[in-house]
CSV table of N, CA, C and O and ligand atoms in Angstrom, one decimal:
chain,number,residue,atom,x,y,z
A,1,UNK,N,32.7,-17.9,20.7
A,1,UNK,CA,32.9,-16.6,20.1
A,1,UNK,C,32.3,-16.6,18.7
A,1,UNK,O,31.4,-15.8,18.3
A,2,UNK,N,32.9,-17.5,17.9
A,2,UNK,CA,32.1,-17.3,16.6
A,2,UNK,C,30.6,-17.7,16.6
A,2,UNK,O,29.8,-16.9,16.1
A,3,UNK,N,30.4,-18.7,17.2
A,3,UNK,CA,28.9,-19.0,17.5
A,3,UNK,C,28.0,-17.3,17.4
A,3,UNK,O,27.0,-17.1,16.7
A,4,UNK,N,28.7,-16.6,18.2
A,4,UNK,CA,27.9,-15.2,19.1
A,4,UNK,C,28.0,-14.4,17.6
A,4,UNK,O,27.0,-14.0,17.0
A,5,UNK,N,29.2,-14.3,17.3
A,5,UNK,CA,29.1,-13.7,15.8
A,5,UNK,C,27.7,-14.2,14.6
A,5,UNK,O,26.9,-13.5,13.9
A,6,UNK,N,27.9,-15.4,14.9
A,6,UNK,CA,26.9,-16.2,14.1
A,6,UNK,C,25.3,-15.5,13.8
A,6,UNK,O,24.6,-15.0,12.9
A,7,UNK,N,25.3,-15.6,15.3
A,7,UNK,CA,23.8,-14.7,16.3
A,7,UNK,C,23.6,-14.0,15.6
A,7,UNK,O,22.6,-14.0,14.8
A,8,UNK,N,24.8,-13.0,15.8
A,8,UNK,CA,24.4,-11.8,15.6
A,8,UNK,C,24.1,-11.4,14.5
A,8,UNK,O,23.2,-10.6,14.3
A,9,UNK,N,25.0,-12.0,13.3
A,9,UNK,CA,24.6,-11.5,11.8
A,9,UNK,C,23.2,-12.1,11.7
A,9,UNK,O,22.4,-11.5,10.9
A,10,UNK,N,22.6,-13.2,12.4
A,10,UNK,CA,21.3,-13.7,11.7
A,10,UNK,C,20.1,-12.8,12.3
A,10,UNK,O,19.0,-12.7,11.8
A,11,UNK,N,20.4,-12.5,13.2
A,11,UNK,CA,19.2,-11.5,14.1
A,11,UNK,C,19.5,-9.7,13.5
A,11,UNK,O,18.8,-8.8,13.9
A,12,UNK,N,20.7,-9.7,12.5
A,12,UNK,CA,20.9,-8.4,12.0
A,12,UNK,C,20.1,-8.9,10.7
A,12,UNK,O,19.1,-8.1,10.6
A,13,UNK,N,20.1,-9.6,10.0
A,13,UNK,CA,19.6,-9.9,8.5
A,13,UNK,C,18.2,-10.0,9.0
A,13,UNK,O,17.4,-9.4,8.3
A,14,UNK,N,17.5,-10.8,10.5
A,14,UNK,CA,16.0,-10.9,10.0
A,14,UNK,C,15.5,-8.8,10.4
A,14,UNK,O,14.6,-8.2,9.8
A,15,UNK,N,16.1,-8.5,11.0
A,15,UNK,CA,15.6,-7.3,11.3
A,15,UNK,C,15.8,-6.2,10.0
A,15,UNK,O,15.1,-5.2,9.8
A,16,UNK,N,17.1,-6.7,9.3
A,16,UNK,CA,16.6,-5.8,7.9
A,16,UNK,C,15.7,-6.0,6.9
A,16,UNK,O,15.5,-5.3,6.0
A,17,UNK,N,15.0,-7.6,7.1
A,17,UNK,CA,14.6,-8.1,6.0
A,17,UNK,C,13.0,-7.7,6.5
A,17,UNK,O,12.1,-7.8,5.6
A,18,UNK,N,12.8,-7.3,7.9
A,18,UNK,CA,11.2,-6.5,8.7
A,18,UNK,C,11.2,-5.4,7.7
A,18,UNK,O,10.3,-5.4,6.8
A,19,UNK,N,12.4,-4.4,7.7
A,19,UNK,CA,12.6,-3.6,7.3
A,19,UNK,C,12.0,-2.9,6.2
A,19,UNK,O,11.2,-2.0,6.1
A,20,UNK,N,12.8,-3.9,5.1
A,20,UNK,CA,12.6,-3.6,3.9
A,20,UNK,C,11.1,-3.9,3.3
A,20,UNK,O,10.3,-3.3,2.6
A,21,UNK,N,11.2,-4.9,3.9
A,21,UNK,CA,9.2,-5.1,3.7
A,21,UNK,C,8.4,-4.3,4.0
A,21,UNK,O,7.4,-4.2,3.3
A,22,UNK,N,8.4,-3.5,5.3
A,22,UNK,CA,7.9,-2.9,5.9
A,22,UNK,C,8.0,-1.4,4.2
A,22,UNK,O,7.0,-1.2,3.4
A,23,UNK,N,9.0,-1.0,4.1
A,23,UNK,CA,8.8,0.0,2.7
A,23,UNK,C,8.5,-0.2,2.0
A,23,UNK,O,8.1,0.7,1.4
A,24,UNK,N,8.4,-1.7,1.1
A,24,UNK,CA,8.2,-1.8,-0.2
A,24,UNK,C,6.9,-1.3,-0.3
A,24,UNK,O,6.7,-0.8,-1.4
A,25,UNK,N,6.0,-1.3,0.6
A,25,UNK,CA,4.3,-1.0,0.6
A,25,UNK,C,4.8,0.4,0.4
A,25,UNK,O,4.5,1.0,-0.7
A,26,UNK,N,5.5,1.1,1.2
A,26,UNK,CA,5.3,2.7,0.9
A,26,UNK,C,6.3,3.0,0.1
A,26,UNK,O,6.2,4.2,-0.2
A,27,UNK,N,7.6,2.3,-0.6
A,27,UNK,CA,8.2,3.4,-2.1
A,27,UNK,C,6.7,2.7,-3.0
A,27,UNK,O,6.2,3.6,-3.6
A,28,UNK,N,6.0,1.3,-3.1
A,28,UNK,CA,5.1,1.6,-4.5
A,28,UNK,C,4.1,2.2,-4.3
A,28,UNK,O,3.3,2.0,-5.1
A,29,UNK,N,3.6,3.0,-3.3
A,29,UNK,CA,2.7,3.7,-2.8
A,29,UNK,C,3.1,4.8,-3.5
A,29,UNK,O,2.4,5.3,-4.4
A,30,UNK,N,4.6,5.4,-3.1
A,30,UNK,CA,4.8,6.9,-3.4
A,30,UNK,C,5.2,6.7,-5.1
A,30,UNK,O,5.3,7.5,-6.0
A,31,UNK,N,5.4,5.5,-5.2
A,31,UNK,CA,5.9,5.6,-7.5
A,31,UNK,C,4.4,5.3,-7.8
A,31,UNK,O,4.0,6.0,-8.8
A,32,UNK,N,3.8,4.6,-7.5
A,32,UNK,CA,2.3,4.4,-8.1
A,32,UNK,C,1.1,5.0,-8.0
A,32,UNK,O,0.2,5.1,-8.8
A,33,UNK,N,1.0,5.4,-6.7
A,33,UNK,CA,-0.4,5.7,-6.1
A,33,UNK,C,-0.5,7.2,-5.7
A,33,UNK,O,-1.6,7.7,-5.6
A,34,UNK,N,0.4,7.6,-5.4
A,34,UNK,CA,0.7,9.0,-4.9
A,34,UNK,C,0.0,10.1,-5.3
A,34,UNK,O,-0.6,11.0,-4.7
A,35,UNK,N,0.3,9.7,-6.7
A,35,UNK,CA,-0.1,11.1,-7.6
A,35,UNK,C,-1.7,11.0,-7.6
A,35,UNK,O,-2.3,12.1,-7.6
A,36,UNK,N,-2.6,9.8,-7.7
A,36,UNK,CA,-3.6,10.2,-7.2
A,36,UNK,C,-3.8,10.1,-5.7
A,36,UNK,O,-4.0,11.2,-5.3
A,37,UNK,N,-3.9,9.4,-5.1
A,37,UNK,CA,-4.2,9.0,-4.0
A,37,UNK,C,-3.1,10.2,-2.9
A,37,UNK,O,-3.6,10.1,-1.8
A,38,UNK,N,-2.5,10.8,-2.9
A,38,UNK,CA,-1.5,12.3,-2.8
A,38,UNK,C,-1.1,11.5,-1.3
A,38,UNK,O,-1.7,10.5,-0.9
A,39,UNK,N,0.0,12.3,-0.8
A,39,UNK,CA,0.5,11.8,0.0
A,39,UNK,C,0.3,11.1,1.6
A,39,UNK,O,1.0,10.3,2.3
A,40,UNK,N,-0.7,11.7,1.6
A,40,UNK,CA,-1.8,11.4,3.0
A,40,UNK,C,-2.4,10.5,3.0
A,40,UNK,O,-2.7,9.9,4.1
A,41,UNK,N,-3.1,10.1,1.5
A,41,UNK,CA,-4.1,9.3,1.3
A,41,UNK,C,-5.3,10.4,1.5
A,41,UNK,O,-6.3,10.2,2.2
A,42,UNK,N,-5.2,11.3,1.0
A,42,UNK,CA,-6.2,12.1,1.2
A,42,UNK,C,-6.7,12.7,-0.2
A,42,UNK,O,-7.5,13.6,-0.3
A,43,UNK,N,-6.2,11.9,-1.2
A,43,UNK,CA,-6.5,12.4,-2.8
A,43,UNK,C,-6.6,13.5,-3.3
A,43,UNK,O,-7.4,13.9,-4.1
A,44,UNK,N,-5.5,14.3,-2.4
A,44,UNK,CA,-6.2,16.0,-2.6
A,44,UNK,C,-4.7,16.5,-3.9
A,44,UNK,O,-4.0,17.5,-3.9
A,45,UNK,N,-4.8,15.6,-4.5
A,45,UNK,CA,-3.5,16.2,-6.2
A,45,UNK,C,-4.9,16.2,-7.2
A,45,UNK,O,-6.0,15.6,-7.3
A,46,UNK,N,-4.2,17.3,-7.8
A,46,UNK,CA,-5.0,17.5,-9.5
A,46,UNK,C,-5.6,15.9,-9.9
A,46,UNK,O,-6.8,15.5,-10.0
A,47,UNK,N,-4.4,15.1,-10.1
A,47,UNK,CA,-5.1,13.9,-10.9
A,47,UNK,C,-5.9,12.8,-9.6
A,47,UNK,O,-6.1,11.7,-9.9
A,48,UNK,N,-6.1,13.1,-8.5
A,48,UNK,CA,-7.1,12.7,-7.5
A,48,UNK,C,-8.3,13.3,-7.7
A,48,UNK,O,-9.2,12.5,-8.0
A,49,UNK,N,-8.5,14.8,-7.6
A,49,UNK,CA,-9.5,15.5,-8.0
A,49,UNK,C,-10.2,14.9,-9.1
A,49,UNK,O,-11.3,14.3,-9.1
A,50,UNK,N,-9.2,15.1,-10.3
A,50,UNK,CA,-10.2,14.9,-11.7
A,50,UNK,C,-10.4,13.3,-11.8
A,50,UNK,O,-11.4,13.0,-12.5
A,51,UNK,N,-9.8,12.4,-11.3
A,51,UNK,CA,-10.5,11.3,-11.4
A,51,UNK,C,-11.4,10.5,-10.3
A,51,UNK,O,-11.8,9.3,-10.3
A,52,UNK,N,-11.8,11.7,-9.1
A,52,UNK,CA,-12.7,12.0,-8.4
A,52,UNK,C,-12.0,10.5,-7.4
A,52,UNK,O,-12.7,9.6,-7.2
A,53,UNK,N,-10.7,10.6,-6.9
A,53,UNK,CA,-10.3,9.6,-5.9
A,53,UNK,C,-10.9,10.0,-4.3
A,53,UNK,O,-10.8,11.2,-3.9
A,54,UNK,N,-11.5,8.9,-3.3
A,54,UNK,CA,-11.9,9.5,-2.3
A,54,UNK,C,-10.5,9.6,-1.4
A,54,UNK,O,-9.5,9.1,-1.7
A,55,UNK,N,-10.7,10.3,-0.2
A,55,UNK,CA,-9.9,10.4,1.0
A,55,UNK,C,-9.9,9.0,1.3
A,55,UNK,O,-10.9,8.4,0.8
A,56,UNK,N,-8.9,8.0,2.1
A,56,UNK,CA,-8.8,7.0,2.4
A,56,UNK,C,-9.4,6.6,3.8
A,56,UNK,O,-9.8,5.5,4.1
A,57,UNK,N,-9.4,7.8,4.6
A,57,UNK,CA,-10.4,7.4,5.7
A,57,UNK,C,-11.5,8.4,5.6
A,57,UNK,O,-11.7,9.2,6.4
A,58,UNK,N,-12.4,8.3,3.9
A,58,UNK,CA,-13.8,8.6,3.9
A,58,UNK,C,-14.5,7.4,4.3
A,58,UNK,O,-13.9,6.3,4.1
A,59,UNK,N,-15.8,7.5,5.0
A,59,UNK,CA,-16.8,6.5,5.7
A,59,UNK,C,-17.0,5.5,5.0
A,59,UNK,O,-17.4,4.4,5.4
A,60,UNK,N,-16.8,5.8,3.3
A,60,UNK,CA,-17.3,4.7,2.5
A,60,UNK,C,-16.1,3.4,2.7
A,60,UNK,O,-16.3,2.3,3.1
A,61,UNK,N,-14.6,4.1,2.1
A,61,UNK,CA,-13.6,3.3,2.1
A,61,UNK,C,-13.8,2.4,3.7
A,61,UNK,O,-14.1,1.2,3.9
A,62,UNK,N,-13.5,3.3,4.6
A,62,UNK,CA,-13.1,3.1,6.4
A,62,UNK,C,-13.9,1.1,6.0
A,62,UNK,O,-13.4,0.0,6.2
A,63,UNK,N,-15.3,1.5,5.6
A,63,UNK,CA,-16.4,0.2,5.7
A,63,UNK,C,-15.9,-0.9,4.9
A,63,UNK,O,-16.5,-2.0,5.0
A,64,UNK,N,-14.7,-0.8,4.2
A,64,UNK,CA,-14.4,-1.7,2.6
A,64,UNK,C,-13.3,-2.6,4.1
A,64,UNK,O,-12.8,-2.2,5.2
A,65,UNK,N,-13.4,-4.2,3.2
A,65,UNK,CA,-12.2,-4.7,4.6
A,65,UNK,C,-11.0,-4.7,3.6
A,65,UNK,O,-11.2,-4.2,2.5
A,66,UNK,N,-10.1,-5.2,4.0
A,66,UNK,CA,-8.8,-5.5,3.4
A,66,UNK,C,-9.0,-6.2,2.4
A,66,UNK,O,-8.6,-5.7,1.3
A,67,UNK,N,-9.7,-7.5,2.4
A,67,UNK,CA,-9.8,-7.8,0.8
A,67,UNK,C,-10.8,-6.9,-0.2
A,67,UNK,O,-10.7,-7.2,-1.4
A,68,UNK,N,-11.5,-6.1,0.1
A,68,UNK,CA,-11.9,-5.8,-0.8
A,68,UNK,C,-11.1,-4.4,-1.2
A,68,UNK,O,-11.7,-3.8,-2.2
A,69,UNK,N,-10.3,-4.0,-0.8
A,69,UNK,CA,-9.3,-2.5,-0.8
A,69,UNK,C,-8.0,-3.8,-1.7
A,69,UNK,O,-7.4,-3.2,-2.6
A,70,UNK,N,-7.9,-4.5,-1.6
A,70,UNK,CA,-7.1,-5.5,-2.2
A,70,UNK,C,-7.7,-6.2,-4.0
A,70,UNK,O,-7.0,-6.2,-5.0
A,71,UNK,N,-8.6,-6.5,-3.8
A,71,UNK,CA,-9.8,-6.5,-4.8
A,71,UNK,C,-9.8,-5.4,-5.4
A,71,UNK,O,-8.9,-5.3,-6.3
A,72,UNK,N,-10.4,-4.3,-5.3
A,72,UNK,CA,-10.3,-2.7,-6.3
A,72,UNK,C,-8.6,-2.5,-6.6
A,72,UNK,O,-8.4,-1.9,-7.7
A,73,UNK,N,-7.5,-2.8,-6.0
A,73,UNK,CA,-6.3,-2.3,-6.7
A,73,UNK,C,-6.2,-3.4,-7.4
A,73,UNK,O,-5.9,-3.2,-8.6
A,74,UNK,N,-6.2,-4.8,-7.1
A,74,UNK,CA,-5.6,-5.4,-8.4
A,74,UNK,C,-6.6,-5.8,-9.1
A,74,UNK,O,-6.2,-6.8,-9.7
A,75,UNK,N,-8.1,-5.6,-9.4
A,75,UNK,CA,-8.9,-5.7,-10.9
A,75,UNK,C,-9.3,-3.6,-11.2
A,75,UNK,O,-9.9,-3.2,-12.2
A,76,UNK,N,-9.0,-2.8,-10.4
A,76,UNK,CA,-9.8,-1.3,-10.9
A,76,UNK,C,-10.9,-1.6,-10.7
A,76,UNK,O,-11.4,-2.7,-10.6
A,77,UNK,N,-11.6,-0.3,-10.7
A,77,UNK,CA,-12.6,0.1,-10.2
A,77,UNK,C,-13.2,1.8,-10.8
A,77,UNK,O,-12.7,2.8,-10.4
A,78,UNK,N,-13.9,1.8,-11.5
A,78,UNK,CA,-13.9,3.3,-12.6
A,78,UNK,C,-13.0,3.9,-12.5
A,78,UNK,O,-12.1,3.1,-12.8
A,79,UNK,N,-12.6,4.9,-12.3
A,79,UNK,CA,-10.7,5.6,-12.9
A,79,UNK,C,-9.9,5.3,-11.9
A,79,UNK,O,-9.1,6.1,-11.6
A,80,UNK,N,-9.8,3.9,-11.1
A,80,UNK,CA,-8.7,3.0,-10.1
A,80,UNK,C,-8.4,2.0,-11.4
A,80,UNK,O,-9.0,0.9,-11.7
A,81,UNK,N,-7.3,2.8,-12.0
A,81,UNK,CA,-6.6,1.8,-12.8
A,81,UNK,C,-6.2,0.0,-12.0
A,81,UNK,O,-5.8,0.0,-10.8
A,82,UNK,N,-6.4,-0.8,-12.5
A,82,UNK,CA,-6.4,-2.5,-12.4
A,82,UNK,C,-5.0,-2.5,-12.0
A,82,UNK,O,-4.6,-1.5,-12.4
A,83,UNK,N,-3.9,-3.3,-11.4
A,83,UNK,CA,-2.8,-3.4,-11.1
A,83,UNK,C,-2.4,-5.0,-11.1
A,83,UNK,O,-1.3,-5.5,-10.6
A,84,UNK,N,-3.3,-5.8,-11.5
A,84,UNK,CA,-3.0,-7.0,-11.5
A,84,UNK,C,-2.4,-7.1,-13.3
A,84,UNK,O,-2.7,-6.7,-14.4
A,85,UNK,N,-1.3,-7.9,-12.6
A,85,UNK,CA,0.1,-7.9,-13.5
A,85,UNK,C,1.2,-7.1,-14.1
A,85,UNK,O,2.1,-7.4,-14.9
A,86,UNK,N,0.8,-5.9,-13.2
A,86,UNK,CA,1.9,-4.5,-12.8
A,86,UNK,C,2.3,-5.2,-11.7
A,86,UNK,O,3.3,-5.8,-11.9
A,87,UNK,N,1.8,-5.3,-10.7
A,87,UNK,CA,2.4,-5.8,-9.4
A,87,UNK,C,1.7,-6.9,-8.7
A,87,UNK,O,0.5,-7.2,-8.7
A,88,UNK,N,3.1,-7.5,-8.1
A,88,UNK,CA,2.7,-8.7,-7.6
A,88,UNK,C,1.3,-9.3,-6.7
A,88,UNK,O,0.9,-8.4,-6.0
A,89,UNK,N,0.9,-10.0,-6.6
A,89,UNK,CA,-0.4,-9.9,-5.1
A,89,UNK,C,1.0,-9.9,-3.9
A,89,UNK,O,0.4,-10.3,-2.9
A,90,UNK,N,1.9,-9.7,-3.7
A,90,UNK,CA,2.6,-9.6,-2.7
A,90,UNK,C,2.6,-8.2,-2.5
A,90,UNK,O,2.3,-7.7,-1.4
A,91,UNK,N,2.9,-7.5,-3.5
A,91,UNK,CA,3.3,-6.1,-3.6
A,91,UNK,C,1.9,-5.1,-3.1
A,91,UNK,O,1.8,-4.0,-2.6
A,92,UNK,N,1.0,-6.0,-3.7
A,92,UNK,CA,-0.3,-5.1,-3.2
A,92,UNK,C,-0.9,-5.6,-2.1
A,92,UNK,O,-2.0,-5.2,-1.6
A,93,UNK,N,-0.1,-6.6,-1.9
A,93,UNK,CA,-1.1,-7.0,0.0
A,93,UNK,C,-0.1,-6.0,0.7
A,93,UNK,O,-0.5,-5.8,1.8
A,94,UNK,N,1.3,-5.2,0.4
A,94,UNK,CA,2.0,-4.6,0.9
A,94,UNK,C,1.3,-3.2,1.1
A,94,UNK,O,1.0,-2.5,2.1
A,95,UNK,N,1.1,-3.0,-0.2
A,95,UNK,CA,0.9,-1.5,-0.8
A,95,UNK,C,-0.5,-1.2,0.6
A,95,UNK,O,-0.4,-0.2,1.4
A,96,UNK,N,-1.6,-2.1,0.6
A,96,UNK,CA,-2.7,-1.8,0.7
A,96,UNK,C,-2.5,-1.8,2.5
A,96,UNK,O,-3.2,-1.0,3.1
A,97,UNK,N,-1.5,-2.9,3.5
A,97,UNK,CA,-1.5,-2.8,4.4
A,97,UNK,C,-0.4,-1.0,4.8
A,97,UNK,O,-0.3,-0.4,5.9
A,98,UNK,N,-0.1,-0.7,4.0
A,98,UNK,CA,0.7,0.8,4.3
A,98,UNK,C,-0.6,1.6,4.0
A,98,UNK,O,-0.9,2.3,4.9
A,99,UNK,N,-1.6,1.6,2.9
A,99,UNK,CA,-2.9,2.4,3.0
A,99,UNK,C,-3.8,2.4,4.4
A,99,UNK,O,-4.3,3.4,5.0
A,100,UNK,N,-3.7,0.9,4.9
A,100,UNK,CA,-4.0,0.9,6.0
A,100,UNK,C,-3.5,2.2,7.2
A,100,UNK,O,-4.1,3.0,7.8
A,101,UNK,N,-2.4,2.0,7.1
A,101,UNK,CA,-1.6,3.1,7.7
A,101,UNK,C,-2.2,4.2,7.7
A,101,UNK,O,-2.6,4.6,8.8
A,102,UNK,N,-2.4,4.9,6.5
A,102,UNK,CA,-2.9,6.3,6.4
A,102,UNK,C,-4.3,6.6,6.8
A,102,UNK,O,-4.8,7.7,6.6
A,103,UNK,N,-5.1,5.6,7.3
A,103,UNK,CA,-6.7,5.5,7.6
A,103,UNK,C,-6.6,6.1,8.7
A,103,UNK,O,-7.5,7.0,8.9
A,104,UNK,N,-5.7,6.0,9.6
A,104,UNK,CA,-5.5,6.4,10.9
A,104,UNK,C,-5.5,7.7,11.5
A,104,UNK,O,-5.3,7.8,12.7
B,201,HEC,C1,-5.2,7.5,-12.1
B,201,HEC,C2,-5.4,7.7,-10.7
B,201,HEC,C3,-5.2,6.6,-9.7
B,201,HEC,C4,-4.0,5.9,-9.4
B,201,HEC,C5,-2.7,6.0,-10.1
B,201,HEC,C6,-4.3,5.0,-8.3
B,201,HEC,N1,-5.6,5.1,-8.0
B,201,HEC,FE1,-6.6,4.0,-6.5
B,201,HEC,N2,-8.3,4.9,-7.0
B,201,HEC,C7,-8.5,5.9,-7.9
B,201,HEC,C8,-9.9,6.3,-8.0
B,201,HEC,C9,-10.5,7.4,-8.9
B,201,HEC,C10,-10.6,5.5,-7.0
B,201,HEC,C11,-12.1,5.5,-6.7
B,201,HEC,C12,-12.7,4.4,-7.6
B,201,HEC,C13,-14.2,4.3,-7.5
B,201,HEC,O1,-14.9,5.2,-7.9
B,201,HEC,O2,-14.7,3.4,-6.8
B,201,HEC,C14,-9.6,4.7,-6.4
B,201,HEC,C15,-9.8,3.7,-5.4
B,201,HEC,C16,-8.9,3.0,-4.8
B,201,HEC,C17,-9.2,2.0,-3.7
B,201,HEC,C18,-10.5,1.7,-3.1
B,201,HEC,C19,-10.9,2.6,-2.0
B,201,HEC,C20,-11.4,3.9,-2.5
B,201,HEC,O3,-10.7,4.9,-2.1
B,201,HEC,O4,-12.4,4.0,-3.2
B,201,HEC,C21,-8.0,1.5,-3.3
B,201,HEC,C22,-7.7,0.5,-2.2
B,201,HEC,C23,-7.0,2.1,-4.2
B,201,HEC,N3,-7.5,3.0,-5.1
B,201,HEC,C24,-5.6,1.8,-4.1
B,201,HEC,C25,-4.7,2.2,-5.0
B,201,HEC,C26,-3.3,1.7,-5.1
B,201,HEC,C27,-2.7,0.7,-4.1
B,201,HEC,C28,-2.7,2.4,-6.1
B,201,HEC,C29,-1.3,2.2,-6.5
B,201,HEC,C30,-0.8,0.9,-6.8
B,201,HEC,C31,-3.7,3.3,-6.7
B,201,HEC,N4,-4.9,3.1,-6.0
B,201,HEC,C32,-3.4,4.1,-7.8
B,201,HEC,C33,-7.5,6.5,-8.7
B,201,HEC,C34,-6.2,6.1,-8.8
């Protein structure tokens, strides 16, 4: 009986800990990146516009691989502010696999 209890809390903790990881890419998406990169990934906010951010499934991006979409957020890239030492390389292999997301 306790054993089964046992189970259960450890197969309850790894499925929240999928979870949670699974968001961290998209709350620092929506506290960081949002406002330009706008909700879609489609850069279509005022400060997307004026800092001329592309759609994330434009043909140029679609071509860039993961490291290099990983590469432009943590050194910048002309008005893609640098994020190396704002957030972790954890946080942005997060951030950038939820970008992935929105390519689709
Ligand atoms: C101040 C506005 C701004 C913010 C905030 C911002 N970006 Fe960008 N981002 C840009 C611009 C502009 C570009 C295009 C840079 C260029 O000309 O190559 C860009 C480009 C990128 C690219 C390369 C692909 C592309 O569209 O050219 C990635 C990946 C990216 N941003 C990720 C992020 C992530 C992740 C965050 C949040 C942690 C973020 N950006 C926050 C403006 C911004």
């Amino acid at each position: 009986m306790l054993k089964r209890i046992t189970v259960t809390c450890f197969v309850t903790l790894l499925a929240a800990g999928t979870v949670s990881f699974a968001q961290d890419g998209a709350a620092t998406y929506k506290s960081k990146c949002q406002m330009c990169h706008g909700a879609t990934g489609m850069a279509d906010t005022p400060a997307g516009k004026s800092t001329k951010a592309r759609p994330f499934n434009d043909p140029e991006v679609m071509k860039m691989s993961e490291a290099d979409l990983i590469n432009v957020t943590t050194n910048g890239h002309n008005k893609m502010p640098a994020y190396k030492g704002k957030l972790t390389d954890a946080q942005i292999k997060d951030v950038v696999a939820y970008i992935k997301t929105l390519q689709k």
